[in-house]
Amino acid sequence: MIRRLFIPLLALGLAGPAIAENEEFRVGYVRVMDDAQVMLAYEAGLYAKHGLDAELIEFSSGTDLIKGIVGGQLDIGVLGFSNAFTWAGRGADLRIVGGAQRGYHALLAHDDAGIDEVADLAGKDLASQKQGSTADIVLKGVTLAEAGLSDDDLNIMGVAPSVAVQSLAGGRVDAAFLFEPYASIAKLQAPVTEIYEIGEVWPFPCMVVITAEETLEERREVLWAALDAQREAIEMLESDPEEAAGYITSYFVKEDVIETRDQGEIASEKVIADAIATNDFSAELTEADIERMKELAGIMHEQGILEQADFDVDALLDLGWQKEREL
């Protein structure tokens, strides 16, 4: 899906753009709360404020989105950093230029499945994200490993989040590993219980901003303008989830209300605002974030995804924007 936005700056009543003219700019995203800053920057006119004629291009997963960056169809994408590692390991010239969101992934179990903790997933059916995604790598390398399980101990199905919710509600799977807002919606509509949330026990920079090295070299100021816009969006997400929800609820829920199992109707914007509040958005990549990325690179090597045992994470980082902005 392609969505375009051009709003004259004078009509917005905003300050002049950070670049000389309205630049065409292509942003790849996935329709999950982790990418909310992209949707919000688009809908609230923040890209336009910073001089960008933004085009949002939706992908079903980060593993698909990264191909758009490698192939030159996108200027930037907000996705899991493991995708950059995988393609860099194959020789692609990519750069991670900013932060986005620190990983919220909830493990929800059907109330009839007899699952009270992660170890109880043995022999069960679990709906999760696409194989090779950051969520999949963390699920297998952290969540299951810390419970003494391997992916061979259960049946893991990689599906879209909306499909995972439907499968869980319908009893076709015993549990699901979900992003927001799908975790919140599932808890309202299905007989499920959250038994684990990785952000509480193993925080990591799930989503980052990725670009091609060539794009960074040729359009650095334009990229910086996009990061400025997304930073403003993140500030709204963190400080005023209710206002942010007013802009982005339609990306996730088309109806004005959500029918729940035992609470009647709840306004869709409230559900999305609550889901926003569960997430930790950050435009900055900290030293702790980078160390976690290096730890996950080691896990990817153990899983056979990365050939290099000494994969150079630092070589992929260009933190010039956050240094200039003194984050």
Coordinates of C-alpha atoms in Angstrom, one line a residue:
M1 CA 0.0 0.0 0.0
I2 CA 1.3 3.5 -0.9
R3 CA 0.1 6.6 0.9
R4 CA 1.1 10.1 -0.2
L5 CA 1.1 13.3 1.7
F6 CA 1.8 16.9 0.6
I7 CA 0.7 19.7 2.8
P8 CA 1.8 23.3 2.1
L9 CA 3.8 24.5 5.0
L10 CA 2.0 27.9 5.1
A11 CA -1.3 26.0 5.4
L12 CA 0.0 24.2 8.4
G13 CA 1.2 27.4 10.1
L14 CA 4.5 25.7 10.9
A15 CA 8.0 26.9 10.7
G16 CA 10.0 26.6 7.5
P17 CA 11.5 23.3 6.5
A18 CA 15.0 22.2 7.5
I19 CA 15.9 21.6 3.9
A20 CA 15.6 24.0 0.9
E21 CA 12.6 22.5 -0.8
N22 CA 10.0 19.8 -0.6
E23 CA 12.0 16.6 -1.2
E24 CA 10.4 13.4 -2.4
F25 CA 11.1 10.8 0.3
R26 CA 10.2 7.1 0.5
V27 CA 9.7 5.5 3.9
G28 CA 9.1 1.8 4.4
Y29 CA 7.1 0.6 7.4
V30 CA 5.3 -2.3 8.9
R31 CA 1.7 -1.9 10.3
V32 CA 2.6 -2.5 14.0
M33 CA 2.9 -0.2 16.9
D34 CA 6.7 -0.4 16.8
D35 CA 6.5 1.8 13.6
A36 CA 4.0 4.3 15.1
Q37 CA 6.4 7.2 14.7
V38 CA 6.4 6.8 10.9
M39 CA 2.6 6.8 10.7
L40 CA 2.3 9.7 13.1
A41 CA 5.0 11.8 11.4
Y42 CA 3.0 11.3 8.1
E43 CA -0.5 11.9 9.5
A44 CA 0.4 14.8 11.7
G45 CA 2.3 16.6 8.9
L46 CA 5.7 16.4 10.6
Y47 CA 7.5 15.1 7.5
A48 CA 6.0 18.1 5.5
K49 CA 7.0 20.5 8.3
H50 CA 10.6 19.4 7.8
G51 CA 10.5 19.8 4.0
L52 CA 9.6 16.3 2.9
D53 CA 7.0 15.2 0.4
A54 CA 6.7 11.8 2.1
E55 CA 5.5 8.5 0.6
L56 CA 4.8 5.7 3.0
I57 CA 5.2 2.2 1.6
E58 CA 3.8 -0.7 3.7
F59 CA 5.5 -4.1 3.9
S60 CA 4.2 -7.2 5.7
S61 CA 7.4 -7.8 7.6
G62 CA 10.9 -6.4 8.1
T63 CA 12.4 -9.3 6.2
D64 CA 10.5 -8.0 3.1
L65 CA 11.1 -4.3 3.9
I66 CA 14.9 -4.6 4.0
K67 CA 14.8 -5.7 0.3
G68 CA 13.3 -2.4 -0.6
I69 CA 16.2 -0.6 1.0
V70 CA 18.9 -2.9 -0.5
G71 CA 17.2 -2.5 -3.9
G72 CA 17.0 1.3 -3.8
Q73 CA 13.2 1.6 -3.7
L74 CA 13.3 3.2 -0.3
D75 CA 15.2 6.0 1.4
I76 CA 14.7 4.7 4.9
G77 CA 12.8 2.0 6.7
V78 CA 11.9 1.4 10.3
L79 CA 12.4 -2.3 11.1
G80 CA 14.2 -4.8 13.2
F81 CA 18.0 -4.4 13.2
S82 CA 18.6 -8.1 12.7
N83 CA 17.5 -7.6 9.1
A84 CA 20.4 -5.2 8.5
F85 CA 22.8 -7.7 10.1
T86 CA 21.6 -10.5 7.8
W87 CA 22.0 -8.4 4.6
A88 CA 25.2 -6.8 5.7
G89 CA 26.6 -10.3 6.3
R90 CA 25.8 -10.9 2.6
G91 CA 27.7 -7.8 1.5
A92 CA 25.0 -5.1 1.4
D93 CA 26.1 -1.6 2.3
L94 CA 23.6 -0.6 5.0
R95 CA 23.6 1.9 7.9
I96 CA 21.6 2.1 11.1
V97 CA 21.1 5.8 11.7
G98 CA 18.7 6.1 14.6
G99 CA 16.4 4.4 17.1
A100 CA 12.7 3.9 17.0
Q101 CA 11.3 1.5 19.7
R102 CA 12.5 -0.9 22.4
G103 CA 11.0 -4.3 22.0
Y104 CA 7.5 -4.9 23.3
H105 CA 6.5 -8.5 22.6
A106 CA 3.9 -10.2 24.7
L107 CA 3.4 -13.9 25.0
L108 CA -0.3 -14.6 25.3
A109 CA -1.7 -18.1 26.1
H110 CA -5.2 -19.4 25.5
D111 CA -6.9 -19.9 28.9
D112 CA -7.7 -23.5 28.0
A113 CA -4.2 -24.4 26.9
G114 CA -2.7 -25.1 30.3
I115 CA 0.2 -22.6 29.8
D116 CA 1.2 -20.6 32.9
E117 CA 4.8 -20.0 32.0
V118 CA 7.1 -20.1 29.0
A119 CA 8.3 -23.6 29.8
D120 CA 4.7 -24.9 29.4
L121 CA 4.9 -24.2 25.7
A122 CA 6.6 -27.5 25.2
G123 CA 4.5 -29.6 22.7
K124 CA 2.2 -26.6 22.0
D125 CA 1.3 -24.6 18.9
L126 CA 2.6 -21.0 18.9
A127 CA 1.8 -18.2 16.4
S128 CA 4.7 -15.8 16.0
Q129 CA 6.4 -13.6 13.4
K130 CA 8.1 -14.6 10.2
Q131 CA 11.1 -16.8 10.5
G132 CA 14.3 -14.8 10.5
S133 CA 12.6 -11.6 11.8
T134 CA 14.0 -9.9 14.9
A135 CA 11.0 -11.1 16.9
D136 CA 11.6 -14.7 15.8
I137 CA 15.3 -14.5 16.6
V138 CA 14.6 -13.1 20.1
L139 CA 11.8 -15.6 20.7
K140 CA 14.1 -18.6 20.0
G141 CA 17.4 -17.2 21.2
V142 CA 16.2 -15.5 24.4
T143 CA 12.6 -16.3 25.5
L144 CA 12.6 -20.0 24.8
A145 CA 16.3 -20.5 25.6
E146 CA 15.9 -19.0 29.1
A147 CA 13.1 -21.4 29.7
G148 CA 15.2 -24.4 28.7
L149 CA 13.4 -24.9 25.4
S150 CA 14.4 -25.0 21.7
D151 CA 12.2 -24.3 18.7
D152 CA 12.1 -28.1 18.2
D153 CA 10.2 -28.5 21.4
L154 CA 7.1 -26.8 20.0
N155 CA 5.4 -25.9 16.7
I156 CA 6.1 -22.3 15.8
M157 CA 4.0 -20.8 12.9
G158 CA 5.2 -17.5 11.4
V159 CA 2.2 -15.5 10.4
A160 CA 1.0 -11.9 10.3
P161 CA 0.0 -10.4 13.7
S162 CA -3.7 -10.1 12.7
V163 CA -3.7 -13.8 11.7
A164 CA -2.0 -14.7 15.0
V165 CA -4.8 -13.0 16.9
Q166 CA -7.5 -14.7 14.9
S167 CA -5.8 -18.1 15.3
L168 CA -5.4 -17.6 19.1
A169 CA -9.0 -16.4 19.5
G170 CA -10.3 -19.4 17.5
G171 CA -8.3 -21.9 19.4
R172 CA -6.3 -23.0 16.4
V173 CA -3.1 -22.2 18.3
D174 CA -2.3 -22.4 22.0
A175 CA -0.4 -19.2 22.3
A176 CA 0.9 -16.2 20.3
F177 CA 3.9 -13.9 20.5
L178 CA 2.5 -10.5 19.6
F179 CA 3.4 -6.8 19.0
E180 CA 1.0 -4.1 20.0
P181 CA -1.7 -3.2 19.4
Y182 CA -2.6 -6.8 18.5
A183 CA -1.7 -8.0 22.0
S184 CA -4.1 -5.5 23.6
I185 CA -6.9 -6.3 21.1
A186 CA -6.4 -10.0 21.7
K187 CA -6.7 -9.6 25.5
L188 CA -10.0 -7.7 25.0
Q189 CA -11.6 -10.1 22.6
A190 CA -10.3 -13.6 23.4
P191 CA -10.0 -15.8 26.5
V192 CA -6.2 -15.3 26.8
T193 CA -3.7 -14.4 29.5
E194 CA -0.4 -12.6 29.1
I195 CA 2.3 -14.7 30.7
Y196 CA 5.4 -12.9 29.5
E197 CA 6.6 -9.6 28.0
I198 CA 10.1 -9.5 26.8
G199 CA 10.6 -5.8 27.3
E200 CA 10.2 -6.3 31.0
V201 CA 12.9 -9.0 31.3
W202 CA 15.2 -8.4 28.3
P203 CA 14.8 -4.8 26.9
F204 CA 16.4 -4.3 23.5
P205 CA 16.2 -1.9 20.6
C206 CA 13.7 -3.9 18.5
M207 CA 13.1 -1.3 15.8
V208 CA 15.7 1.0 14.3
V209 CA 16.0 3.3 11.3
I210 CA 17.9 1.8 8.4
T211 CA 19.2 3.2 5.2
A212 CA 21.6 2.4 2.4
E213 CA 25.1 3.8 2.6
E214 CA 24.7 5.4 -0.8
T215 CA 21.5 7.1 0.3
L216 CA 23.3 8.4 3.4
E217 CA 26.2 9.8 1.4
E218 CA 24.0 11.5 -1.2
R219 CA 21.0 12.6 0.9
R220 CA 22.3 13.1 4.4
E221 CA 20.5 16.4 5.1
V222 CA 17.3 14.9 3.8
L223 CA 17.7 11.8 6.0
W224 CA 18.4 14.1 9.0
A225 CA 15.1 16.0 8.3
A226 CA 13.2 12.7 8.3
L227 CA 14.8 11.7 11.6
D228 CA 13.9 15.2 13.0
A229 CA 10.2 14.5 12.0
Q230 CA 10.2 11.1 13.5
R231 CA 11.8 12.4 16.7
E232 CA 8.9 14.9 17.1
A233 CA 6.5 12.0 16.5
I234 CA 8.2 10.0 19.2
E235 CA 7.9 12.9 21.6
M236 CA 4.2 13.0 21.1
L237 CA 3.9 9.2 21.4
E238 CA 5.7 9.4 24.7
S239 CA 4.1 12.5 26.2
D240 CA 0.6 12.4 24.8
P241 CA -0.6 8.9 23.7
E242 CA -4.2 10.1 23.4
E243 CA -3.4 12.8 20.9
A244 CA -1.2 10.5 18.9
A245 CA -3.9 7.8 18.9
G246 CA -6.2 10.3 17.2
Y247 CA -3.9 10.4 14.2
I248 CA -3.0 6.7 13.8
T249 CA -5.9 4.6 15.1
S250 CA -7.3 4.0 11.6
Y251 CA -4.1 2.1 10.7
F252 CA -5.1 -0.6 13.1
V253 CA -8.9 -0.4 13.7
K254 CA -11.4 0.8 11.1
E255 CA -14.4 0.8 13.5
D256 CA -15.0 3.5 16.1
V257 CA -15.4 1.0 18.9
I258 CA -14.0 -2.5 19.7
E259 CA -16.4 -5.2 20.9
T260 CA -14.9 -6.9 24.0
R261 CA -15.7 -10.2 25.7
D262 CA -16.7 -8.7 29.1
Q263 CA -16.4 -4.9 29.0
G264 CA -18.9 -4.1 26.2
E265 CA -17.8 -1.5 23.6
I266 CA -14.5 0.4 24.1
A267 CA -13.5 3.4 21.9
S268 CA -10.9 2.3 19.5
E269 CA -8.8 5.4 20.1
K270 CA -8.6 4.5 23.8
V271 CA -7.4 1.0 23.0
I272 CA -4.7 2.4 20.7
A273 CA -3.7 5.1 23.2
D274 CA -3.3 2.4 25.9
A275 CA -1.3 0.3 23.4
I276 CA 1.0 3.3 22.6
A277 CA 1.6 3.8 26.3
T278 CA 2.9 0.2 26.8
N279 CA 5.7 0.9 24.3
D280 CA 9.1 2.5 24.9
F281 CA 9.8 4.8 21.9
S282 CA 13.3 6.3 21.5
A283 CA 15.0 8.2 18.7
E284 CA 18.3 7.6 20.4
L285 CA 20.5 4.5 20.4
T286 CA 22.3 4.2 23.7
E287 CA 25.4 2.3 24.6
A288 CA 23.2 -0.2 26.3
D289 CA 21.1 -0.6 23.1
I290 CA 24.3 -1.2 21.1
E291 CA 25.6 -3.8 23.5
R292 CA 22.2 -5.6 23.2
M293 CA 22.5 -5.5 19.4
K294 CA 25.9 -7.1 19.7
E295 CA 24.5 -9.7 22.0
L296 CA 21.8 -10.5 19.5
A297 CA 24.4 -10.7 16.7
G298 CA 26.0 -13.5 18.7
I299 CA 22.7 -15.3 19.0
M300 CA 22.2 -15.0 15.2
H301 CA 25.5 -16.6 14.7
E302 CA 24.6 -19.5 17.1
Q303 CA 21.3 -19.9 15.1
G304 CA 23.3 -20.1 11.8
I305 CA 21.8 -16.8 10.4
L306 CA 25.1 -15.0 10.5
E307 CA 28.3 -16.7 9.3
Q308 CA 30.6 -14.3 11.1
A309 CA 31.3 -15.0 14.8
D310 CA 32.9 -11.6 15.1
F311 CA 30.3 -9.7 13.1
D312 CA 31.1 -5.9 13.3
V313 CA 28.0 -4.2 14.6
D314 CA 29.8 -0.9 15.0
A315 CA 30.6 -0.8 11.3
L316 CA 26.9 -0.5 10.5
L317 CA 26.2 2.4 12.9
D318 CA 26.2 6.0 11.8
L319 CA 25.1 8.0 14.8
G320 CA 26.0 11.4 13.3
W321 CA 22.4 12.6 13.5
Q322 CA 22.0 12.0 17.2
K323 CA 25.4 13.5 17.9
E324 CA 24.5 16.6 15.9
R325 CA 21.2 16.9 17.8
E326 CA 23.0 16.2 21.1
L327 CA 20.7 13.4 22.1

